[in-house]
Tab-separated table of C-alpha atoms in Angstrom:
chain	number	residue	atom	x	y	z
A	1	MET	CA	-7.397	17.553	32.498
A	2	LYS	CA	-10.917	17.602	31.592
A	3	LYS	CA	-12.186	13.907	32.401
A	4	GLN	CA	-13.826	12.122	30.112
A	5	SER	CA	-17.706	11.610	31.263
A	6	LYS	CA	-19.034	7.713	30.663
A	7	LYS	CA	-21.500	6.979	28.417
A	8	ILE	CA	-24.804	6.654	30.434
A	9	PHE	CA	-25.914	3.547	27.883
A	10	GLU	CA	-24.065	1.827	25.640
A	11	PHE	CA	-25.393	-0.852	23.564
A	12	PRO	CA	-24.474	-4.417	24.609
A	13	THR	CA	-21.872	-6.305	22.834
A	14	THR	CA	-22.883	-9.530	21.179
A	15	ILE	CA	-21.971	-11.756	24.183
A	16	VAL	CA	-24.258	-9.314	26.585
A	17	LEU	CA	-27.080	-9.193	24.485
A	18	LEU	CA	-27.283	-12.912	24.211
A	19	PHE	CA	-26.904	-13.350	27.848
A	20	MET	CA	-29.820	-10.257	28.112
A	21	ILE	CA	-31.951	-12.680	25.954
A	22	MET	CA	-31.138	-15.913	27.950
A	23	ILE	CA	-32.487	-13.934	31.221
A	24	ALA	CA	-35.401	-13.334	29.570
A	25	VAL	CA	-36.211	-16.289	28.199
A	26	LEU	CA	-35.508	-17.413	31.661
A	27	ILE	CA	-38.415	-15.107	32.743
A	28	LEU	CA	-40.643	-16.736	30.570
A	29	THR	CA	-40.503	-19.919	31.862
A	30	TRP	CA	-41.806	-18.855	34.917
A	31	ILE	CA	-44.878	-17.039	33.139
A	32	VAL	CA	-45.750	-19.613	30.176
A	33	PRO	CA	-47.373	-22.617	30.822
A	34	SER	CA	-45.337	-25.842	30.070
A	35	GLY	CA	-46.575	-28.324	28.050
A	36	GLN	CA	-44.991	-31.418	25.360
A	37	PHE	CA	-45.838	-32.816	22.036
A	38	GLU	CA	-45.190	-36.400	21.348
A	39	ARG	CA	-42.218	-37.315	19.243
A	40	ILE	CA	-41.371	-39.929	16.967
A	41	GLU	CA	-38.554	-40.995	15.164
A	42	LEU	CA	-38.777	-40.739	11.189
A	43	ASP	CA	-35.785	-41.461	8.858
A	44	GLY	CA	-33.515	-41.056	11.935
A	45	ARG	CA	-34.787	-37.378	12.989
A	46	THR	CA	-37.072	-36.884	15.639
A	47	VAL	CA	-40.575	-34.690	14.295
A	48	VAL	CA	-43.571	-33.976	16.435
A	49	VAL	CA	-46.759	-35.953	16.492
A	50	PRO	CA	-49.637	-33.462	15.098
A	51	GLY	CA	-52.467	-33.020	17.551
A	52	SER	CA	-50.417	-34.597	20.735
A	53	TYR	CA	-49.622	-31.300	22.325
A	54	THR	CA	-50.701	-31.601	26.608
A	55	LYS	CA	-50.155	-29.524	29.371
A	56	ILE	CA	-47.857	-30.451	31.588
A	57	ASP	CA	-46.361	-29.583	35.082
A	58	ASN	CA	-44.118	-26.236	35.297
A	59	ASN	CA	-40.529	-26.458	34.950
A	60	PRO	CA	-38.987	-22.666	35.927
A	61	GLN	CA	-35.714	-22.507	35.616
A	62	ASN	CA	-33.667	-20.687	38.237
A	63	ILE	CA	-30.471	-18.591	38.027
A	64	PHE	CA	-28.084	-21.726	38.253
A	65	SER	CA	-29.827	-22.940	35.025
A	66	LEU	CA	-29.063	-20.008	33.409
A	67	PHE	CA	-25.240	-20.536	33.937
A	68	THR	CA	-25.707	-24.405	33.399
A	69	ALA	CA	-27.439	-23.569	29.899
A	70	ILE	CA	-24.045	-22.522	28.483
A	71	PRO	CA	-21.938	-25.774	28.867
A	72	LYS	CA	-25.024	-27.217	27.547
A	73	GLY	CA	-25.050	-25.172	24.500
A	74	PHE	CA	-21.501	-26.006	23.804
A	75	LYS	CA	-22.468	-29.556	24.241
A	76	GLU	CA	-25.155	-29.209	21.329
A	77	VAL	CA	-23.013	-26.863	18.757
A	78	GLU	CA	-19.690	-28.828	19.982
A	79	SER	CA	-19.266	-29.547	16.023
A	80	ILE	CA	-19.847	-26.246	15.201
A	81	VAL	CA	-17.290	-24.539	17.588
A	82	PHE	CA	-14.947	-27.034	16.402
A	83	PHE	CA	-15.538	-26.076	12.728
A	84	ILE	CA	-15.233	-22.016	13.521
A	85	PHE	CA	-11.775	-22.782	15.488
A	86	VAL	CA	-10.330	-24.840	12.340
A	87	VAL	CA	-11.504	-22.025	10.364
A	88	GLY	CA	-9.549	-19.772	12.042
A	89	GLY	CA	-6.246	-22.092	11.943
A	90	ALA	CA	-6.893	-22.709	8.418
A	91	PHE	CA	-6.981	-19.115	7.228
A	92	TYR	CA	-3.866	-18.366	9.270
A	93	ILE	CA	-1.736	-20.630	8.031
A	94	ILE	CA	-3.229	-20.085	4.322
A	95	ASN	CA	-2.777	-16.364	4.764
A	96	GLU	CA	0.916	-16.799	5.817
A	97	THR	CA	1.788	-18.570	2.494
A	98	GLY	CA	0.906	-15.137	0.954
A	99	ILE	CA	-1.354	-16.787	-1.639
A	100	ILE	CA	-4.280	-14.873	-0.810
A	101	ASN	CA	-2.370	-11.413	-1.541
A	102	ALA	CA	-1.737	-13.004	-4.551
A	103	TRP	CA	-4.373	-13.812	-5.860
A	104	LEU	CA	-6.742	-10.607	-4.616
A	105	LYS	CA	-4.292	-8.883	-7.023
A	106	LYS	CA	-5.013	-11.029	-9.599
A	107	ILE	CA	-8.966	-10.684	-9.197
A	108	ILE	CA	-8.400	-6.598	-8.852
A	109	LYS	CA	-6.519	-6.612	-12.219
A	110	VAL	CA	-9.436	-8.802	-14.010
A	111	PHE	CA	-12.481	-6.680	-12.384
A	112	ASN	CA	-10.522	-3.419	-12.950
A	113	GLY	CA	-13.441	-0.872	-13.518
A	114	LYS	CA	-16.017	-3.672	-13.059
A	115	GLU	CA	-16.239	-3.790	-9.248
A	116	TYR	CA	-20.038	-3.590	-9.008
A	117	LEU	CA	-20.211	-7.067	-11.098
A	118	ALA	CA	-17.909	-8.789	-8.911
A	119	ILE	CA	-20.050	-8.300	-6.357
A	120	THR	CA	-22.921	-9.590	-8.303
A	121	ILE	CA	-21.256	-12.565	-9.421
A	122	ILE	CA	-19.443	-13.469	-6.198
A	123	MET	CA	-22.983	-13.382	-4.492
A	124	LEU	CA	-24.692	-15.310	-7.511
A	125	VAL	CA	-21.667	-18.229	-6.981
A	126	LEU	CA	-22.320	-18.138	-3.464
A	127	GLY	CA	-26.466	-18.094	-3.729
A	128	PHE	CA	-26.136	-21.204	-6.094
A	129	ALA	CA	-23.804	-22.666	-3.301
A	130	GLY	CA	-26.549	-22.228	-0.833
A	131	THR	CA	-29.918	-22.794	-2.563
A	132	THR	CA	-27.993	-26.559	-3.844
A	133	ILE	CA	-25.892	-28.001	-0.896
A	134	GLY	CA	-26.963	-25.918	2.106
A	135	LEU	CA	-23.771	-23.459	2.597
A	136	LYS	CA	-24.261	-21.491	5.873
A	137	GLU	CA	-21.962	-22.554	8.321
A	138	GLU	CA	-19.254	-23.065	5.757
A	139	THR	CA	-19.428	-18.918	5.155
A	140	LEU	CA	-17.682	-18.595	8.483
A	141	MET	CA	-14.206	-19.241	6.688
A	142	MET	CA	-14.946	-16.784	3.705
A	143	ILE	CA	-15.840	-13.709	5.733
A	144	PRO	CA	-12.018	-12.451	6.130
A	145	LEU	CA	-11.572	-12.827	2.421
A	146	GLY	CA	-14.531	-11.252	1.524
A	147	ILE	CA	-13.507	-8.345	3.785
A	148	ALA	CA	-10.149	-8.307	2.175
A	149	MET	CA	-11.810	-8.284	-1.195
A	150	ALA	CA	-14.142	-5.561	-0.220
A	151	ASN	CA	-11.304	-4.060	1.119
A	152	ALA	CA	-8.905	-4.179	-2.026
A	153	PHE	CA	-12.144	-2.820	-4.229
A	154	GLY	CA	-11.886	0.376	-1.781
A	155	PHE	CA	-15.288	-0.476	-0.197
A	156	ASP	CA	-15.937	-1.197	3.803
A	157	ASP	CA	-15.928	-3.917	5.798
A	158	LEU	CA	-19.471	-4.587	5.931
A	159	THR	CA	-19.374	-4.272	2.251
A	160	GLY	CA	-17.076	-7.512	2.592
A	161	VAL	CA	-19.608	-9.394	5.051
A	162	ALA	CA	-22.619	-8.342	3.364
A	163	MET	CA	-21.462	-9.989	0.261
A	164	ILE	CA	-20.322	-13.406	1.926
A	165	SER	CA	-23.310	-13.429	4.625
A	166	PHE	CA	-26.164	-12.280	2.137
A	167	GLY	CA	-24.848	-14.148	-0.707
A	168	ALA	CA	-25.350	-17.717	0.566
A	169	ALA	CA	-28.840	-16.477	2.713
A	170	PHE	CA	-30.756	-15.419	-0.442
A	171	GLY	CA	-29.681	-19.030	-1.731
A	172	PHE	CA	-30.353	-20.973	1.073
A	173	TYR	CA	-33.807	-19.117	1.932
A	174	THR	CA	-35.249	-19.691	-1.795
A	175	ALA	CA	-33.753	-23.621	-1.853
A	176	VAL	CA	-34.243	-24.240	-5.375
A	177	ILE	CA	-32.885	-28.158	-4.241
A	178	ASN	CA	-31.643	-27.052	-0.730
A	179	PRO	CA	-31.605	-30.491	1.116
A	180	PHE	CA	-31.341	-29.082	4.715
A	181	SER	CA	-34.806	-27.314	4.553
A	182	LEU	CA	-36.811	-28.075	1.647
A	183	GLY	CA	-35.750	-31.752	0.993
A	184	ILE	CA	-36.797	-32.429	4.858
A	185	ALA	CA	-39.800	-30.526	4.381
A	186	GLN	CA	-41.176	-31.759	1.768
A	187	GLU	CA	-40.551	-34.922	2.834
A	188	ILE	CA	-42.350	-34.678	6.141
A	189	ALA	CA	-45.137	-33.080	4.120
A	190	GLU	CA	-45.226	-36.239	1.708
A	191	LEU	CA	-44.343	-34.468	-1.269
A	192	PRO	CA	-42.232	-35.268	-4.181
A	193	LEU	CA	-38.529	-34.403	-3.771
A	194	PHE	CA	-37.495	-30.985	-4.961
A	195	SER	CA	-41.067	-30.609	-6.552
A	196	GLY	CA	-42.148	-27.297	-7.361
A	197	ILE	CA	-38.736	-26.182	-8.936
A	198	LYS	CA	-39.698	-23.722	-11.121
A	199	LEU	CA	-41.599	-21.607	-8.905
A	200	ARG	CA	-38.088	-21.585	-6.947
A	201	LEU	CA	-35.819	-21.225	-9.634
A	202	ILE	CA	-37.862	-17.507	-10.248
A	203	MET	CA	-37.602	-16.804	-6.962
A	204	PHE	CA	-33.786	-17.264	-6.820
A	205	VAL	CA	-33.347	-15.374	-9.736
A	206	VAL	CA	-35.522	-12.341	-8.216
A	207	TYR	CA	-33.796	-12.556	-4.719
A	208	TRP	CA	-30.372	-11.959	-6.560
A	209	ILE	CA	-31.537	-9.508	-8.393
A	210	ILE	CA	-32.859	-7.842	-5.042
A	211	THR	CA	-30.167	-8.925	-2.716
A	212	SER	CA	-27.020	-7.931	-4.995
A	213	SER	CA	-28.681	-4.753	-6.026
A	214	TYR	CA	-28.941	-3.608	-2.381
A	215	VAL	CA	-25.323	-4.401	-1.567
A	216	VAL	CA	-23.956	-2.697	-5.123
A	217	ILE	CA	-26.128	0.619	-4.162
A	218	TYR	CA	-24.112	0.514	-0.322
A	219	ALA	CA	-21.058	0.224	-1.913
A	220	ARG	CA	-21.586	3.053	-4.427
A	221	LYS	CA	-22.449	4.974	-1.505
A	222	ILE	CA	-19.095	4.487	-0.005
A	223	LYS	CA	-17.336	4.878	-2.747
A	224	LYS	CA	-19.035	7.992	-3.701
A	225	ASN	CA	-18.663	9.159	-0.057
A	226	PRO	CA	-14.988	8.641	1.375
A	227	ASN	CA	-16.168	9.483	4.660
A	228	LYS	CA	-18.785	6.959	5.725
A	229	TYR	CA	-15.910	4.519	4.626
A	230	VAL	CA	-14.473	2.556	7.446
A	231	ASN	CA	-11.370	0.488	7.148
A	232	ALA	CA	-11.952	-3.127	7.092
A	233	ASN	CA	-10.424	-4.304	10.416
A	234	LEU	CA	-9.015	-8.109	9.168
A	235	ILE	CA	-8.771	-10.574	12.071
A	236	PHE	CA	-5.362	-11.726	11.034
A	237	GLU	CA	-4.526	-8.266	9.930
A	238	GLU	CA	-1.291	-8.312	12.180
A	239	GLN	CA	0.256	-11.244	10.219
A	240	LYS	CA	-1.015	-10.126	6.773
A	241	SER	CA	2.039	-11.323	4.688
A	242	ASN	CA	3.606	-8.586	2.170
A	243	VAL	CA	5.947	-11.219	0.480
A	244	GLU	CA	5.135	-12.139	-2.933
A	245	PRO	CA	4.833	-16.504	-2.706
A	246	ASN	CA	7.582	-18.120	-5.295
A	247	ASN	CA	5.690	-19.853	-8.016
A	248	PHE	CA	5.944	-23.048	-5.946
A	249	ILE	CA	3.947	-22.271	-3.282
A	250	LEU	CA	1.788	-20.045	-4.884
A	251	TRP	CA	0.321	-22.871	-7.343
A	252	SER	CA	1.093	-25.966	-5.130
A	253	VAL	CA	-0.911	-24.305	-2.168
A	254	THR	CA	-3.489	-22.879	-4.424
A	255	LEU	CA	-4.202	-26.589	-5.868
A	256	VAL	CA	-4.120	-28.253	-1.905
A	257	VAL	CA	-7.050	-25.475	-1.453
A	258	LEU	CA	-9.332	-26.064	-4.361
A	259	SER	CA	-8.702	-29.830	-4.170
A	260	THR	CA	-9.799	-29.692	-0.415
A	261	PHE	CA	-12.996	-27.867	-1.575
A	262	ALA	CA	-13.198	-30.226	-4.240
A	263	ILE	CA	-13.333	-33.131	-1.847
A	264	ILE	CA	-15.415	-31.637	0.144
A	265	LEU	CA	-18.311	-31.379	-2.283
A	266	PHE	CA	-17.969	-34.710	-3.334
A	267	GLY	CA	-18.299	-35.961	0.224
A	268	VAL	CA	-21.278	-34.188	0.921
A	269	PHE	CA	-23.241	-34.949	-2.437
A	270	LYS	CA	-21.855	-38.603	-2.279
A	271	TYR	CA	-21.522	-39.212	1.350
A	272	ASP	CA	-24.062	-36.568	3.151
A	273	TRP	CA	-20.533	-35.074	5.126
A	274	PHE	CA	-21.516	-32.714	7.321
A	275	ILE	CA	-19.339	-30.010	9.827
A	276	VAL	CA	-17.140	-32.820	11.249
A	277	GLU	CA	-16.006	-34.365	7.947
A	278	ILE	CA	-15.511	-31.176	5.950
A	279	GLY	CA	-13.495	-29.593	9.455
A	280	ALA	CA	-11.485	-32.945	9.670
A	281	CYS	CA	-10.714	-32.038	5.643
A	282	PHE	CA	-9.590	-28.198	6.668
A	283	LEU	CA	-7.593	-29.586	9.298
A	284	ILE	CA	-5.614	-31.910	6.223
A	285	MET	CA	-5.359	-29.064	4.319
A	286	SER	CA	-4.028	-26.809	7.229
A	287	LEU	CA	-1.049	-29.101	7.720
A	288	ILE	CA	-0.306	-29.757	4.009
A	289	CYS	CA	-0.379	-26.323	3.175
A	290	GLY	CA	2.034	-25.016	6.087
A	291	LEU	CA	4.487	-27.974	5.412
A	292	LEU	CA	4.527	-26.538	1.594
A	293	ASN	CA	5.093	-23.086	3.216
A	294	GLY	CA	8.304	-24.287	4.745
A	295	LYS	CA	6.669	-24.780	8.327
A	296	SER	CA	7.601	-27.327	10.994
A	297	PHE	CA	5.624	-29.648	12.315
A	298	ASN	CA	5.581	-27.480	15.228
A	299	GLU	CA	5.473	-23.895	13.347
A	300	VAL	CA	2.170	-25.580	11.890
A	301	SER	CA	0.991	-26.006	15.452
A	302	ASP	CA	1.748	-22.684	16.696
A	303	SER	CA	0.121	-21.366	13.746
A	304	MET	CA	-3.107	-23.152	14.097
A	305	ILE	CA	-3.264	-22.075	17.730
A	306	ILE	CA	-2.884	-18.575	17.091
A	307	GLY	CA	-5.719	-19.042	14.158
A	308	MET	CA	-8.100	-20.284	16.317
A	309	GLY	CA	-7.321	-18.300	19.178
A	310	GLU	CA	-8.459	-15.507	17.210
A	311	LEU	CA	-11.957	-17.123	17.069
A	312	ILE	CA	-12.686	-17.888	20.382
A	313	GLU	CA	-15.389	-14.920	20.572
A	314	PRO	CA	-17.099	-15.962	17.373
A	315	ALA	CA	-17.267	-19.782	19.010
A	316	MET	CA	-18.550	-18.607	21.938
A	317	VAL	CA	-21.318	-16.432	20.271
A	318	VAL	CA	-22.623	-19.368	19.159
A	319	VAL	CA	-23.025	-21.182	22.115
A	320	PHE	CA	-24.408	-18.176	23.547
A	321	ALA	CA	-27.018	-18.446	20.798
A	322	ARG	CA	-27.884	-22.131	21.515
A	323	ALA	CA	-27.934	-21.611	25.349
A	324	ILE	CA	-30.868	-19.415	24.570
A	325	LEU	CA	-32.528	-22.250	23.167
A	326	VAL	CA	-31.741	-24.963	26.124
A	327	ILE	CA	-33.430	-22.464	28.582
A	328	MET	CA	-36.674	-22.915	26.402
A	329	GLU	CA	-36.472	-26.730	26.180
A	330	ASP	CA	-35.384	-26.965	30.053
A	331	GLY	CA	-38.264	-24.882	30.762
A	332	LEU	CA	-40.549	-26.770	28.714
A	333	ILE	CA	-42.268	-23.778	27.051
A	334	LEU	CA	-40.977	-24.060	23.509
A	335	ASP	CA	-43.583	-26.594	22.508
A	336	THR	CA	-46.243	-24.281	23.951
A	337	ILE	CA	-45.371	-21.709	21.977
A	338	VAL	CA	-45.348	-23.439	18.679
A	339	ASN	CA	-48.509	-24.763	19.569
A	340	TYR	CA	-50.456	-21.400	20.727
A	341	LEU	CA	-49.182	-19.715	16.887
A	342	THR	CA	-50.002	-22.942	15.340
A	343	ASN	CA	-53.711	-22.904	16.729
A	344	ILE	CA	-54.066	-19.386	15.434
A	345	VAL	CA	-53.254	-20.446	11.954
A	346	SER	CA	-55.688	-23.073	11.968
A	347	SER	CA	-59.082	-20.817	12.211
A	348	PHE	CA	-58.171	-18.816	9.150
A	349	PRO	CA	-59.361	-20.189	5.760
A	350	GLY	CA	-57.277	-20.035	2.110
A	351	ILE	CA	-55.064	-17.290	1.339
A	352	ILE	CA	-55.144	-15.716	4.921
A	353	ALA	CA	-53.862	-19.104	6.780
A	354	ALA	CA	-50.918	-19.068	4.077
A	355	MET	CA	-50.278	-15.933	5.170
A	356	GLY	CA	-50.605	-16.962	8.613
A	357	PHE	CA	-48.105	-19.589	8.010
A	358	TYR	CA	-45.730	-17.748	6.780
A	359	ILE	CA	-45.692	-15.148	9.789
A	360	ILE	CA	-45.930	-18.060	12.392
A	361	GLN	CA	-43.034	-19.228	10.686
A	362	ILE	CA	-41.367	-15.838	11.408
A	363	LEU	CA	-41.998	-16.092	14.828
A	364	ILE	CA	-41.258	-19.207	15.363
A	365	ASN	CA	-37.883	-18.335	13.525
A	366	PHE	CA	-37.055	-16.352	16.560
A	367	VAL	CA	-37.197	-19.356	19.028
A	368	ILE	CA	-35.559	-21.928	16.535
A	369	PRO	CA	-33.320	-20.507	14.273
A	370	ALA	CA	-32.319	-23.716	12.908
A	371	SER	CA	-33.954	-24.550	9.463
A	372	THR	CA	-33.679	-28.377	9.845
A	373	GLY	CA	-35.068	-28.300	13.497
A	374	GLN	CA	-38.051	-26.046	12.729
A	375	ALA	CA	-38.613	-28.184	9.670
A	376	ALA	CA	-39.043	-31.177	12.038
A	377	THR	CA	-40.915	-29.234	14.772
A	378	THR	CA	-43.368	-27.416	12.592
A	379	MET	CA	-44.227	-29.157	9.598
A	380	PRO	CA	-45.723	-32.149	11.189
A	381	ILE	CA	-48.389	-29.725	12.522
A	382	MET	CA	-48.200	-27.447	9.622
A	383	THR	CA	-49.256	-30.160	7.052
A	384	PRO	CA	-52.735	-31.424	7.928
A	385	ILE	CA	-53.831	-27.722	8.956
A	386	ALA	CA	-53.211	-26.851	5.068
A	387	ASP	CA	-55.001	-29.528	4.197
A	388	SER	CA	-57.902	-28.667	6.514
A	389	VAL	CA	-57.869	-24.990	5.287
A	390	GLY	CA	-57.859	-25.732	1.821
A	391	ILE	CA	-53.798	-24.636	0.987
A	392	THR	CA	-51.347	-26.977	-1.005
A	393	ARG	CA	-48.887	-28.653	1.101
A	394	GLN	CA	-46.479	-27.276	-1.361
A	395	THR	CA	-47.525	-24.115	-0.546
A	396	ALA	CA	-47.151	-24.744	3.174
A	397	VAL	CA	-44.040	-26.023	2.435
A	398	LEU	CA	-42.739	-22.807	0.648
A	399	ALA	CA	-44.037	-20.518	3.842
A	400	TYR	CA	-41.855	-22.816	5.847
A	401	MET	CA	-38.731	-22.090	3.623
A	402	LEU	CA	-39.460	-18.384	3.694
A	403	GLY	CA	-40.624	-17.961	6.861
A	404	SER	CA	-37.749	-19.822	8.692
A	405	GLY	CA	-34.601	-17.906	6.629
A	406	PHE	CA	-35.174	-14.388	6.240
A	407	MET	CA	-34.927	-13.567	10.055
A	408	ASP	CA	-32.103	-15.683	10.326
A	409	SER	CA	-30.216	-12.310	8.474
A	410	ILE	CA	-30.662	-9.872	11.329
A	411	ILE	CA	-32.056	-11.650	14.826
A	412	PRO	CA	-29.458	-12.056	17.740
A	413	THR	CA	-30.477	-16.026	17.862
A	414	ALA	CA	-29.035	-16.996	15.115
A	415	GLY	CA	-25.565	-18.223	15.770
A	416	VAL	CA	-24.324	-18.109	12.185
A	417	LEU	CA	-25.100	-14.663	11.912
A	418	MET	CA	-23.346	-13.864	15.011
A	419	ALA	CA	-20.654	-15.695	14.304
A	420	GLN	CA	-20.310	-14.141	11.145
A	421	LEU	CA	-20.266	-10.614	12.736
A	422	SER	CA	-17.897	-11.506	15.309
A	423	ILE	CA	-15.319	-12.619	12.900
A	424	GLY	CA	-15.657	-9.561	10.953
A	425	LYS	CA	-15.684	-7.171	13.424
A	426	ILE	CA	-19.073	-5.761	12.784
A	427	ASP	CA	-21.271	-4.384	15.466
A	428	TYR	CA	-24.452	-5.852	15.786
A	429	LYS	CA	-26.543	-2.311	16.150
A	430	ARG	CA	-24.686	-1.463	12.596
A	431	TRP	CA	-25.471	-4.674	10.952
A	432	VAL	CA	-29.195	-4.275	12.093
A	433	LYS	CA	-29.251	-0.536	10.764
A	434	PHE	CA	-27.612	-1.963	7.421
A	435	ALA	CA	-29.447	-4.937	6.742
A	436	ALA	CA	-33.176	-4.354	7.989
A	437	PRO	CA	-34.669	-2.546	4.999
A	438	LEU	CA	-33.262	-5.575	2.854
A	439	VAL	CA	-35.064	-8.434	5.482
A	440	ALA	CA	-38.179	-6.171	4.955
A	441	ILE	CA	-38.288	-6.252	1.204
A	442	TRP	CA	-37.582	-9.978	0.779
A	443	MET	CA	-40.025	-10.517	3.440
A	444	LEU	CA	-42.720	-8.766	1.359
A	445	VAL	CA	-41.373	-10.153	-1.545
A	446	GLY	CA	-42.332	-13.745	0.376
A	447	VAL	CA	-45.808	-12.135	0.730
A	448	LEU	CA	-46.038	-11.864	-3.291
A	449	PHE	CA	-44.657	-15.257	-4.031
A	450	LEU	CA	-46.833	-17.102	-1.085
A	451	GLY	CA	-49.963	-14.985	-2.792
A	452	VAL	CA	-48.943	-16.628	-6.416
A	453	ALA	CA	-48.369	-20.235	-4.697
A	454	TYR	CA	-51.528	-19.940	-3.405
A	455	TYR	CA	-53.674	-18.645	-6.579
A	456	ILE	CA	-51.894	-21.128	-8.895
A	457	GLY	CA	-52.810	-24.146	-6.684
A	458	TYR	CA	-48.739	-24.711	-6.159
A	459	GLY	CA	-48.445	-28.384	-6.192
A	460	PRO	CA	-48.307	-31.566	-7.331
A	461	PHE	CA	-50.730	-31.048	-3.838
């Protein structure tokens, strides 16, 4: 028999890719000079003191640091890892009840012949959630549903992931009233909370049209050319129930799920709930849904463990992505990179500085992919620079918002994205090929809006 020849080069898996980036960053700690900003507490957040950067003794990381960064990273994202596991267990239990298939059939019947309209509506709803309550990590629980829905409409797995990921993303980035990015940035820049809303509303509509059109165009290609169709790899496919749930299970479990989401929304707005509280709600929901489905406590526990086990890889992807930042922080090069980039911006006047802000935020996004962390690090520096080069603080905030988000839909250091791809079993190389054109369009449109903001004196100041 003829032996199959091994490929000379295979594109690395997500974990391997992130580990390779960790090695590259570790090498940088031996090359880039160490430095630090002074930091102070402001309303419970640690922010940078502008102009306080000082060089310090280098602290290059060694090979052992490469591996200690992983448990350190795990500690810093333990709440997100917990949430991912809970999502896996919860979806598994709910899927066992059969209500997902039942409701999918109803949705397909409603949108029969209107599949593309369904895509645009779903993305509008997710975009609204992203732009108001900062929907991001929560999308992890929706990826399997997005794939199942896309698959039912005759589209591939990539369409399902794109609906969920891009839907929440464009809303989060335009941040009409997103408290986790816009709210923090405006507070640091001493702007009225959620001021300048009219331009951001226009941005939201424009980005929704662009993003949903991009996904619809791709879905049409899949529909017209079945040879491009890729069967969805549902992570819980082996447990997919073909049994129709009785009316009691259908309506009681549905009521529990909807009530849980209502309680979560109330908690987020009223009590500032985040991952830990949301995860606790999902645990309670899982227990109730399992019992309503006739399971014993032992059986509910077993189902939770199986579902959690399916999401070990996405959870570890988040850990490895965070470990990259840990190496930069321990190697004391993160502040040096931020300081160097902001010094470049301060040398440019007017609209060139506004565009410079945008580019710098995009570059910094590679090393600080978390919007909240990026705001706390860069906005205290960017605000006085904006004053000195003659652009409004609101324009500087807009540059931060646009620059700190778009690359999160493509860079491997974005933990949520990599977890989404792992849950949907989408190869990273395949995703980049698909998403890169849209990200480029997003960024070019961002340039246009920044130009508008500069020329209208986007304010109030």
